[in-house]
Coordinates of N, CA and C in Angstrom, one line a residue:
M18 N -26.0 41.6 38.0 CA -26.2 40.0 39.4 C -26.5 41.0 40.9
L19 N -25.8 42.0 40.9 CA -26.4 43.5 42.0 C -27.9 43.7 41.9
F20 N -27.8 44.1 40.3 CA -29.6 45.7 40.1 C -30.0 44.2 39.9
Q21 N -29.9 42.9 40.1 CA -31.0 42.1 39.4 C -31.5 41.3 40.6
R22 N -29.8 41.0 41.9 CA -30.9 41.0 42.1 C -32.1 41.9 43.7
H23 N -31.5 43.3 43.7 CA -31.0 43.8 45.0 C -32.7 45.6 44.1
L24 N -32.6 45.8 43.3 CA -33.8 46.6 42.3 C -34.7 46.7 43.0
G25 N -35.6 45.3 43.7 CA -36.8 45.3 43.6 C -37.1 46.5 45.8
V26 N -35.7 46.0 46.8 CA -35.6 46.7 47.5 C -35.3 47.9 47.7
V27 N -34.6 48.1 46.3 CA -33.2 49.8 46.8 C -35.2 50.5 46.0
W28 N -35.5 50.1 44.6 CA -36.6 51.2 44.6 C -37.6 51.4 45.5
N29 N -38.5 50.0 45.9 CA -39.3 49.8 47.1 C -38.4 51.2 48.0
H30 N -37.0 51.2 49.3 CA -37.0 52.8 49.9 C -36.6 53.9 49.2
G31 N -36.5 54.3 48.0 CA -36.5 55.2 46.6 C -38.2 55.5 47.1
Y32 N -39.5 55.0 46.9 CA -40.5 55.7 47.1 C -41.0 56.0 48.6
R33 N -40.5 54.7 49.4 CA -41.2 54.8 50.9 C -40.1 56.3 51.2
L34 N -39.3 56.7 50.6 CA -38.9 57.7 50.7 C -39.5 59.2 50.6
T35 N -39.7 58.9 49.1 CA -40.2 59.8 48.5 C -41.6 60.0 48.1
G36 N -42.5 58.6 48.3 CA -44.1 59.2 47.7 C -44.4 58.7 47.0
S37 N -42.8 58.6 45.5 CA -43.2 58.9 44.4 C -42.5 58.3 43.8
W38 N -43.5 57.2 42.0 CA -42.8 55.8 41.6 C -42.1 56.0 40.7
D39 N -41.7 57.5 40.3 CA -40.7 58.5 39.3 C -39.6 58.6 40.1
A40 N -39.8 59.4 41.2 CA -38.1 59.6 41.2 C -37.8 58.5 42.2
A41 N -38.7 57.6 42.7 CA -37.6 55.4 42.5 C -37.3 55.4 42.0
E42 N -38.0 54.8 40.5 CA -37.0 55.2 39.6 C -35.8 55.4 39.3
D43 N -36.2 57.1 39.8 CA -34.8 57.8 39.7 C -33.5 57.8 40.4
L44 N -33.3 57.7 41.7 CA -33.2 56.9 42.7 C -32.9 55.7 42.2
A45 N -33.2 54.7 42.1 CA -32.7 53.4 41.7 C -31.8 53.7 41.1
S46 N -32.1 53.8 40.0 CA -31.2 54.1 39.0 C -29.8 55.1 39.4
G47 N -29.4 56.5 40.1 CA -29.1 56.2 40.0 C -28.3 55.8 41.9
A48 N -28.9 55.0 42.3 CA -28.3 54.4 43.4 C -27.4 52.9 42.7
F49 N -27.2 52.7 40.9 CA -27.3 51.7 40.9 C -25.7 51.9 40.5
L50 N -25.6 53.3 39.6 CA -24.9 53.9 39.4 C -23.4 54.8 40.2
V51 N -24.0 54.8 41.5 CA -23.5 54.9 42.4 C -22.4 53.6 41.9
A52 N -23.3 52.6 42.9 CA -22.4 51.4 43.1 C -22.0 51.2 42.2
W53 N -21.3 50.2 40.9 CA -20.4 50.7 39.9 C -19.5 51.8 39.6
R54 N -19.5 52.9 40.5 CA -19.0 53.5 40.1 C -17.6 53.8 41.3
R55 N -18.6 53.2 42.6 CA -18.5 52.5 44.1 C -17.7 51.3 44.3
R56 N -18.0 50.7 43.3 CA -17.3 49.3 43.7 C -16.3 48.8 44.5
E57 N -15.3 49.9 43.8 CA -14.0 49.2 45.0 C -13.9 49.4 46.5
S58 N -15.0 50.3 47.0 CA -15.3 51.2 48.3 C -16.6 51.9 48.9
A59 N -17.1 49.4 48.0 CA -18.6 49.5 48.8 C -19.0 49.3 50.3
V60 N -20.0 49.5 51.2 CA -19.5 48.5 52.6 C -20.6 47.3 52.4
V61 N -19.8 46.5 53.1 CA -20.7 45.1 53.0 C -20.9 44.6 54.5
V62 N -22.2 44.4 55.2 CA -22.5 43.9 56.5 C -23.3 43.0 56.1
G63 N -22.5 42.3 56.6 CA -22.6 40.9 57.2 C -23.3 39.5 56.3
D64 N -22.3 40.1 54.7 CA -22.3 39.6 53.8 C -23.6 40.0 52.7
S65 N -24.1 41.7 53.1 CA -24.6 42.4 52.0 C -24.4 43.2 51.6
V66 N -24.6 44.3 50.6 CA -24.6 45.6 50.1 C -25.7 45.9 50.2
V67 N -27.2 45.6 50.9 CA -27.8 46.0 50.4 C -28.3 47.6 51.8
P68 N -28.0 47.0 52.8 CA -27.2 48.4 54.3 C -26.4 49.7 53.6
W69 N -26.0 49.7 52.5 CA -25.0 50.6 52.1 C -25.5 50.7 50.8
L70 N -26.2 50.2 49.3 CA -26.9 50.4 49.1 C -28.7 51.3 49.7
L71 N -29.0 51.1 50.5 CA -30.0 51.9 50.8 C -29.2 53.6 51.7
T72 N -27.9 53.8 52.2 CA -28.1 54.6 52.7 C -27.5 55.1 51.4
V73 N -27.2 54.3 50.0 CA -26.9 55.5 49.0 C -28.3 56.2 47.9
V74 N -29.0 55.9 49.0 CA -30.8 56.3 48.6 C -30.6 57.1 49.3
G75 N -30.7 57.4 50.2 CA -31.0 57.8 51.3 C -30.0 59.2 50.9
N76 N -28.7 59.5 50.8 CA -28.1 60.4 50.5 C -28.3 61.2 49.0
L77 N -28.9 59.9 48.2 CA -29.4 60.6 47.6 C -30.7 61.6 48.0
V78 N -31.5 61.4 47.8 CA -32.7 62.0 48.4 C -32.2 63.5 49.1
R79 N -31.3 63.5 49.9 CA -31.2 64.2 51.2 C -30.7 65.2 49.9
E80 N -29.9 64.9 48.3 CA -29.0 66.2 47.8 C -30.5 66.2 46.7
E81 N -31.0 65.6 46.7 CA -31.9 66.5 45.9 C -32.8 67.3 46.6
R82 N -33.2 67.5 48.3 CA -34.0 68.1 48.8 C -33.2 69.5 48.8
R83 N -31.8 69.4 48.9 CA -31.0 70.5 49.2 C -30.5 70.9 48.0
S84 N -30.7 70.1 46.5 CA -30.9 71.4 45.8 C -33.1 72.1 44.7
L85 N -33.2 71.0 45.5 CA -34.7 71.4 45.1 C -35.1 73.4 46.7
W86 N -34.0 72.6 47.9 CA -34.4 74.3 48.9 C -33.4 75.2 47.6
R87 N -31.8 74.8 47.4 CA -31.0 76.1 46.8 C -32.0 76.6 45.9
R88 N -33.0 76.2 44.7 CA -33.5 77.2 43.8 C -34.8 77.6 44.4
G89 N -34.9 77.5 45.7 CA -36.1 78.0 46.5 C -37.5 77.2 46.3
R90 N -37.7 75.9 45.9 CA -39.0 75.6 45.4 C -38.9 74.7 46.9
V91 N -39.8 75.5 47.9 CA -40.2 74.7 49.0 C -40.7 73.3 49.1
H92 N -41.3 73.2 48.2 CA -42.7 71.8 47.8 C -41.8 71.2 47.9
R93 N -42.2 69.7 47.1 CA -42.1 69.1 46.2 C -42.7 68.6 45.7
R94 N -42.7 68.4 44.7 CA -44.2 67.5 43.5 C -44.7 66.3 43.9
V95 N -45.8 67.0 44.7 CA -46.7 65.5 44.8 C -48.1 64.9 43.9
A96 N -48.6 63.9 43.7 CA -48.7 63.3 42.7 C -50.7 63.9 42.8
Q97 N -51.6 64.7 42.2 CA -52.0 65.9 42.1 C -53.3 64.5 42.2
L98 N -54.0 64.3 43.7 CA -55.1 64.0 44.3 C -56.2 64.6 43.4
P99 N -57.4 63.5 43.3 CA -58.4 64.4 41.7 C -59.6 63.9 43.9
T100 N -60.1 65.3 43.4 CA -61.4 66.3 44.2 C -62.0 65.5 44.5
S101 N -62.3 64.5 43.4 CA -63.4 63.8 43.4 C -63.6 62.6 43.0
V102 N -63.9 61.2 44.3 CA -64.3 60.1 43.4 C -65.4 59.6 43.6
D103 N -65.6 58.7 42.3 CA -66.8 57.9 42.6 C -67.3 57.5 43.2
D104 N -68.7 57.1 44.3 CA -68.8 56.3 45.3 C -68.7 54.9 45.5
H105 N -68.8 54.6 43.7 CA -67.8 52.7 44.1 C -66.8 52.2 44.2
A106 N -66.2 53.4 43.9 CA -64.5 53.0 43.8 C -63.8 53.3 45.1
D107 N -64.3 52.7 46.4 CA -64.0 52.9 47.7 C -62.2 52.5 47.6
D108 N -61.5 51.1 46.4 CA -59.9 50.7 46.9 C -59.2 51.9 46.2
V109 N -59.9 52.4 45.2 CA -59.3 53.3 45.0 C -59.1 55.2 45.8
V110 N -59.9 54.9 46.1 CA -60.2 56.2 47.7 C -58.7 55.5 48.2
A111 N -59.0 54.0 48.9 CA -57.7 53.5 49.8 C -56.1 54.0 48.8
R112 N -56.3 53.2 47.3 CA -54.7 53.2 47.8 C -54.4 54.9 47.6
L113 N -55.0 55.8 47.1 CA -54.9 57.2 46.9 C -54.6 58.3 49.0
D114 N -54.9 57.2 49.8 CA -55.1 58.3 50.9 C -54.0 56.9 51.4
A115 N -53.7 55.8 51.1 CA -52.0 55.5 51.4 C -50.7 56.3 50.6
R116 N -51.3 56.5 49.5 CA -50.2 57.4 48.5 C -49.4 58.8 49.5
A117 N -50.8 59.4 49.9 CA -50.9 60.4 50.7 C -50.7 60.1 52.1
R118 N -50.7 59.5 52.7 CA -50.1 58.7 53.9 C -48.5 58.7 53.9
V119 N -48.3 57.8 52.3 CA -46.6 58.0 52.7 C -45.5 58.6 51.4
A120 N -46.3 60.4 51.5 CA -45.5 61.4 51.1 C -45.3 61.9 53.0
A121 N -46.6 61.9 53.1 CA -46.7 63.0 54.7 C -45.6 62.3 55.2
V122 N -45.6 60.8 55.1 CA -44.0 60.0 56.9 C -43.0 60.6 55.3
A123 N -43.0 60.9 54.2 CA -41.5 60.4 54.3 C -40.9 62.0 54.4
Q124 N -41.8 63.3 53.6 CA -41.5 64.4 54.1 C -41.5 65.3 55.5
A125 N -42.2 64.5 56.7 CA -41.8 64.2 58.2 C -40.8 63.3 58.6
I126 N -39.8 62.3 57.4 CA -38.4 61.5 57.9 C -37.4 62.6 57.7
G127 N -37.9 63.9 56.3 CA -37.0 64.8 55.9 C -36.8 65.5 56.6
K128 N -37.9 66.0 57.8 CA -37.9 67.0 59.0 C -36.7 66.4 59.9
L129 N -36.6 65.3 60.0 CA -35.8 64.4 61.2 C -34.6 65.3 61.2
P130 N -33.7 65.6 62.5 CA -31.6 66.2 62.5 C -31.8 64.6 61.9
A131 N -30.5 65.6 61.3 CA -29.8 63.8 60.8 C -29.1 61.9 61.7
A132 N -29.4 62.3 62.2 CA -29.2 61.5 62.9 C -30.1 60.1 63.0
L133 N -31.4 60.7 63.0 CA -32.3 60.2 63.9 C -32.9 60.3 62.4
R134 N -33.3 61.3 61.3 CA -32.9 61.3 59.8 C -33.0 59.0 59.7
R135 N -31.3 59.5 59.3 CA -30.6 57.8 58.7 C -30.7 57.2 59.5
V136 N -31.9 57.0 61.1 CA -31.3 55.8 61.1 C -33.2 55.3 61.1
S137 N -33.9 56.2 61.4 CA -35.2 55.7 60.4 C -35.5 55.6 58.9
E138 N -34.3 55.9 57.6 CA -34.5 55.2 56.5 C -34.0 54.1 57.0
L139 N -33.2 53.5 57.7 CA -31.8 52.4 57.3 C -33.3 51.7 58.3
C140 N -34.0 51.7 59.1 CA -34.9 51.5 60.0 C -35.9 50.6 60.3
L141 N -36.8 52.0 60.3 CA -38.0 51.6 60.0 C -38.7 52.3 57.9
V142 N -37.4 52.3 57.2 CA -38.4 52.5 55.8 C -37.6 51.3 55.2
G143 N -36.4 51.1 55.3 CA -35.9 50.1 54.8 C -36.1 49.0 55.8
E144 N -36.1 49.0 56.5 CA -36.2 47.5 57.1 C -34.9 46.4 57.5
V145 N -33.6 47.9 57.9 CA -32.2 47.0 57.7 C -32.1 46.9 59.7
D146 N -32.2 46.3 60.2 CA -32.2 45.9 61.4 C -31.5 46.6 62.3
T147 N -31.0 47.4 63.8 CA -30.0 47.7 64.8 C -29.3 47.1 65.0
A148 N -28.4 46.3 64.4 CA -27.0 45.5 64.5 C -26.4 46.6 63.6
A149 N -27.5 45.5 62.7 CA -26.3 46.3 60.6 C -26.8 47.8 60.7
A150 N -27.1 48.7 61.1 CA -27.2 50.1 61.1 C -26.1 50.4 61.6
A151 N -26.7 50.2 63.1 CA -25.5 50.6 64.0 C -23.2 50.1 63.0
E152 N -23.5 49.5 62.8 CA -22.0 48.9 61.5 C -22.4 49.5 60.9
L153 N -23.5 50.0 60.4 CA -23.3 50.9 58.4 C -22.8 52.3 59.0
L154 N -23.6 53.1 60.7 CA -22.8 54.5 61.2 C -22.2 54.9 61.3
G155 N -21.1 53.4 62.2 CA -20.6 53.3 63.1 C -21.0 53.8 64.7
V156 N -21.7 53.4 64.8 CA -22.2 53.7 66.6 C -22.9 52.1 66.9
S157 N -22.5 52.8 68.4 CA -23.1 51.9 69.7 C -24.7 51.0 69.1
E158 N -25.1 49.7 68.8 CA -26.4 49.2 68.6 C -27.1 49.9 69.5
T159 N -26.8 50.4 70.9 CA -28.2 50.7 72.0 C -28.6 52.7 71.4
T160 N -27.2 53.6 71.0 CA -27.9 54.4 70.2 C -28.7 54.3 69.2
V161 N -28.7 53.6 68.3 CA -29.7 53.5 67.2 C -31.0 53.4 67.7
R162 N -31.8 52.4 68.7 CA -32.5 51.8 69.7 C -32.9 53.9 70.8
V163 N -31.5 54.1 70.5 CA -32.2 55.7 71.1 C -32.7 56.0 70.5
N164 N -32.3 56.6 69.3 CA -32.4 57.0 67.9 C -33.8 56.7 67.1
L165 N -34.0 55.1 67.4 CA -34.9 55.0 66.7 C -36.0 55.1 67.2
S166 N -36.1 55.6 69.0 CA -37.0 55.5 69.6 C -37.8 56.7 69.4
R167 N -36.8 58.1 69.4 CA -37.0 59.6 69.3 C -37.6 59.4 68.1
A168 N -36.8 59.0 67.3 CA -37.7 59.4 65.4 C -38.6 58.5 65.1
R169 N -39.2 57.7 65.8 CA -40.9 57.4 66.3 C -41.0 58.4 66.3
A170 N -41.5 58.8 67.9 CA -41.9 59.7 69.2 C -42.5 60.7 68.2
R171 N -41.6 61.9 67.5 CA -41.2 62.4 67.0 C -42.3 63.0 65.2
L172 N -42.0 61.4 64.6 CA -43.1 61.3 63.6 C -44.3 60.9 63.7
R173 N -44.7 59.8 65.5 CA -45.5 60.5 65.2 C -46.6 62.0 65.9
T174 N -45.6 62.6 66.6 CA -46.5 63.4 66.2 C -46.4 64.4 65.2
M175 N -45.7 64.4 64.3 CA -46.1 65.4 63.0 C -46.8 64.4 61.8
V176 N -46.7 64.0 61.7 CA -48.3 62.7 60.8 C -49.9 63.0 61.6
G177 N -49.3 63.1 63.1 CA -50.4 63.8 63.4 C -51.1 62.2 64.0
E178 N -50.1 60.8 64.5 CA -50.6 59.6 65.1 C -50.6 59.6 66.4
Q179 N -51.3 58.6 67.0 CA -51.7 58.8 68.9 C -51.3 57.9 68.7

């Protein structure tokens, strides 16, 4: 029931953090495996386990990035973008640009300091409200808002958006 109810949200969060459909599927299955194994210690925020599941996905992403770094692979695999696109395929170009944008934002979020990254993953990517994020992270709502503001400013600079 938990799986059926929240699979879409968990998969979307994984996709937004990685920019990869395959990685999102792996993250969703990993998150529900963790949820099953740790079902007794799951954190419920406002009658919902979604913030906890999104945190699990964020932790899985960080573990994967650390693993890649340890093995010397600095660059994550990104879907190969075609070098030429037919003139009549404007919608394809738009989708490819959106994929590249998601991948760039995911990479930028991964480079943020831990506090800013966690708040960004929950509030910006996971669309969790600041009160729920504050409760889940064990900090004040003001701290979440300040970190969110700082994260947005850094992300604008990192992604090149003015």
